[in-house]
Amino acid sequence: MKLTKTLFLGSAAGLMAVSGAFAADLPVKAKAVEYVKICSLYGAGFYYIPGTDTCIKLGGYLRADAVLGANSDFSPNQSGVAGARNRLMNYYTFRAREDLNIDTRTATEYGVVRTFFDGVFTWTTGNYSGSGSATGGTVYSGTLGLNTSGATPALVGSSINGTDGNTSAGSLGVYYAFIQFAGFTMGKAVSQFDAPWTNYPGNITDNLVGGSGTVTGVTQFTYTADFGQGVTAAFSAEDATQYYQAGNLNMTGATAGGMIGGAYGTNAIGGSRSPNLVGQVRVDQAWGLFQASVAAHDNHVAYYGATEPTGHPDDKWGWAVQLALSIKNIPTGAGDTINIQGVYTDGATRYNFQNLSGSSYSLFGSSGTAYQSIGFANAPDTVFVTGSSQETVKTWGFRGAYTHNWDPYWNTAIYGAYAQAQFGTLAKTTLCGAAGTGGVFGGLAGVTGCNPDFAIGQAGIVTRWTPVKNLTFSADLTWTHLDQKYSGTVGVTPSGVTAKPTAVYELKDQDTLALILRAQRNW
């Protein structure tokens, strides 16, 4: 027993000695693990960045689109090879897109400091255009993307006769990137001119006319005053160069062949001189929303010709005004909504024929009297001829939608849009002659009516099914009608990229249909 006790005490002493040696090698006190904590100050989904007083929220979506009857994901077949509507046009366009947004907020003695970033990774079906060669052949139309191995960037668009194995283009886009502090917004954000629904009063297609819509943001410096009770006012200086220049056309360079392609002369936009100046007043209440917006746009032309001594017209300011109204919770059902807006522009066309809708049209169709029919139009900001001043193009339009919720899983929206462009005396005289029977186009054999004024009408229906939260399947059908004012027939040579021959074409209004099928998972 004595021996056992001695061995036990000796072993215990040895273990204590060993543990003491190990303890000498460890820090005096282990640092506490910092766990991510929920930040409830700014709504659901925010967390504190460990070790800081800044809250962060991650979000985004993954979207898969199949578009029938269009060469892009958002525009109808309105020009180029898409408008040619022959063997060069795509019958479908596929797109896959991942969106990532990062929202951070920090409370300070001056109020909340917020930063917001939204970027997208996109892969879209490409398309081909004619090479113009007498032996035929096509050229891929796309952007820089990854080759089929996904390793090295390859320039797609440099190959002829379809020899390039890369038939799609991947891209990275920055939609929004801005800072908000003490009432100021600085960076790339939705234009203060836009209605809150931008291009989407109830639809998912991007190309509606009848209002502005910088759905991917515009770089700006903005101050917003909040008067309480849902009343705000904003003044903004916004970059004009990316989204708000429809063109300053020198019609001295206009040709009949160019006109039928939707080009009424040589575009001569100069360098940036002034941002667009935008003002907005908004009333946001439980019943809905009312907004009034105004904008001023500087039209600055480079030169009449290739060099400085050719001279230039003076700058001419254009302007736009828009009213928007949203009515919520109407008697037809919980959550049902009506969104409408109307706009008038003078020398600021992009506030009506917005960037994603475009303002140049050239569509071919069938004809019972000629080889084929064609409808074409163009709405720039201003036009001029060498030696003259700028003449503004005036437009007006509207768009709207009614959305009805059938139940918590299904909803349908019907929507429509309309926009009209009106040219002045200089444009009509140059292109069509004083009596509509002369000028660049009006004097051609077979032309019985010549007037560059035109209108675009659009109507559509979209149905959405949300079987589980944040997963939605949509089908959106859009009809677009070009109401142009030319009549008769014309013998011309269209652009070689469309593969259209030199022939006699009937001047005629045109229609087009596009269907978007979409699956989207928000997170």
mmCIF file of N, CA and C in Angstrom, residues 115-118 174-179 186-189 216:
data_model
loop_
_atom_site.group_PDB
_atom_site.id
_atom_site.type_symbol
_atom_site.label_atom_id
_atom_site.label_comp_id
_atom_site.label_asym_id
_atom_site.label_seq_id
_atom_site.Cartn_x
_atom_site.Cartn_y
_atom_site.Cartn_z
ATOM 1 N N THR A 115 -22.896 52.612 -48.685
ATOM 2 C CA THR A 115 -22.305 52.322 -49.992
ATOM 3 C C THR A 115 -23.092 51.174 -50.608
ATOM 4 N N PHE A 116 -23.199 51.204 -51.916
ATOM 5 C CA PHE A 116 -23.945 50.146 -52.601
ATOM 6 C C PHE A 116 -23.250 49.815 -53.908
ATOM 7 N N PHE A 117 -23.081 48.506 -54.141
ATOM 8 C CA PHE A 117 -22.478 48.022 -55.399
ATOM 9 C C PHE A 117 -23.362 46.920 -55.964
ATOM 10 N N ASP A 118 -23.561 46.963 -57.281
ATOM 11 C CA ASP A 118 -24.319 45.908 -57.959
ATOM 12 C C ASP A 118 -23.612 45.598 -59.270
ATOM 13 N N VAL A 174 -21.075 46.686 -64.438
ATOM 14 C CA VAL A 174 -21.282 47.375 -63.172
ATOM 15 C C VAL A 174 -22.558 48.186 -63.298
ATOM 16 N N TYR A 175 -23.604 47.756 -62.587
ATOM 17 C CA TYR A 175 -24.877 48.464 -62.647
ATOM 18 C C TYR A 175 -24.870 49.690 -61.743
ATOM 19 N N TYR A 176 -24.558 49.467 -60.475
ATOM 20 C CA TYR A 176 -24.573 50.574 -59.516
ATOM 21 C C TYR A 176 -23.321 50.536 -58.661
ATOM 22 N N ALA A 177 -22.817 51.718 -58.305
ATOM 23 C CA ALA A 177 -21.684 51.846 -57.391
ATOM 24 C C ALA A 177 -21.716 53.272 -56.860
ATOM 25 N N PHE A 178 -22.274 53.451 -55.656
ATOM 26 C CA PHE A 178 -22.445 54.811 -55.158
ATOM 27 C C PHE A 178 -22.295 54.880 -53.649
ATOM 28 N N ILE A 179 -22.062 56.119 -53.171
ATOM 29 C CA ILE A 179 -22.002 56.450 -51.749
ATOM 30 C C ILE A 179 -23.150 57.402 -51.448
ATOM 31 N N MET A 186 -23.451 59.995 -54.521
ATOM 32 C CA MET A 186 -22.285 60.222 -55.376
ATOM 33 C C MET A 186 -21.857 58.909 -56.002
ATOM 34 N N GLY A 187 -21.937 58.808 -57.331
ATOM 35 C CA GLY A 187 -21.551 57.589 -58.021
ATOM 36 C C GLY A 187 -22.591 57.186 -59.038
ATOM 37 N N LYS A 188 -22.647 55.904 -59.343
ATOM 38 C CA LYS A 188 -23.505 55.368 -60.403
ATOM 39 C C LYS A 188 -24.785 54.829 -59.767
ATOM 40 N N ALA A 189 -25.904 55.516 -60.009
ATOM 41 C CA ALA A 189 -27.185 55.157 -59.403
ATOM 42 C C ALA A 189 -28.298 55.456 -60.404
ATOM 43 N N THR A 216 -29.396 50.513 -65.472
ATOM 44 C CA THR A 216 -28.065 50.154 -64.991
ATOM 45 C C THR A 216 -27.350 51.351 -64.369
#
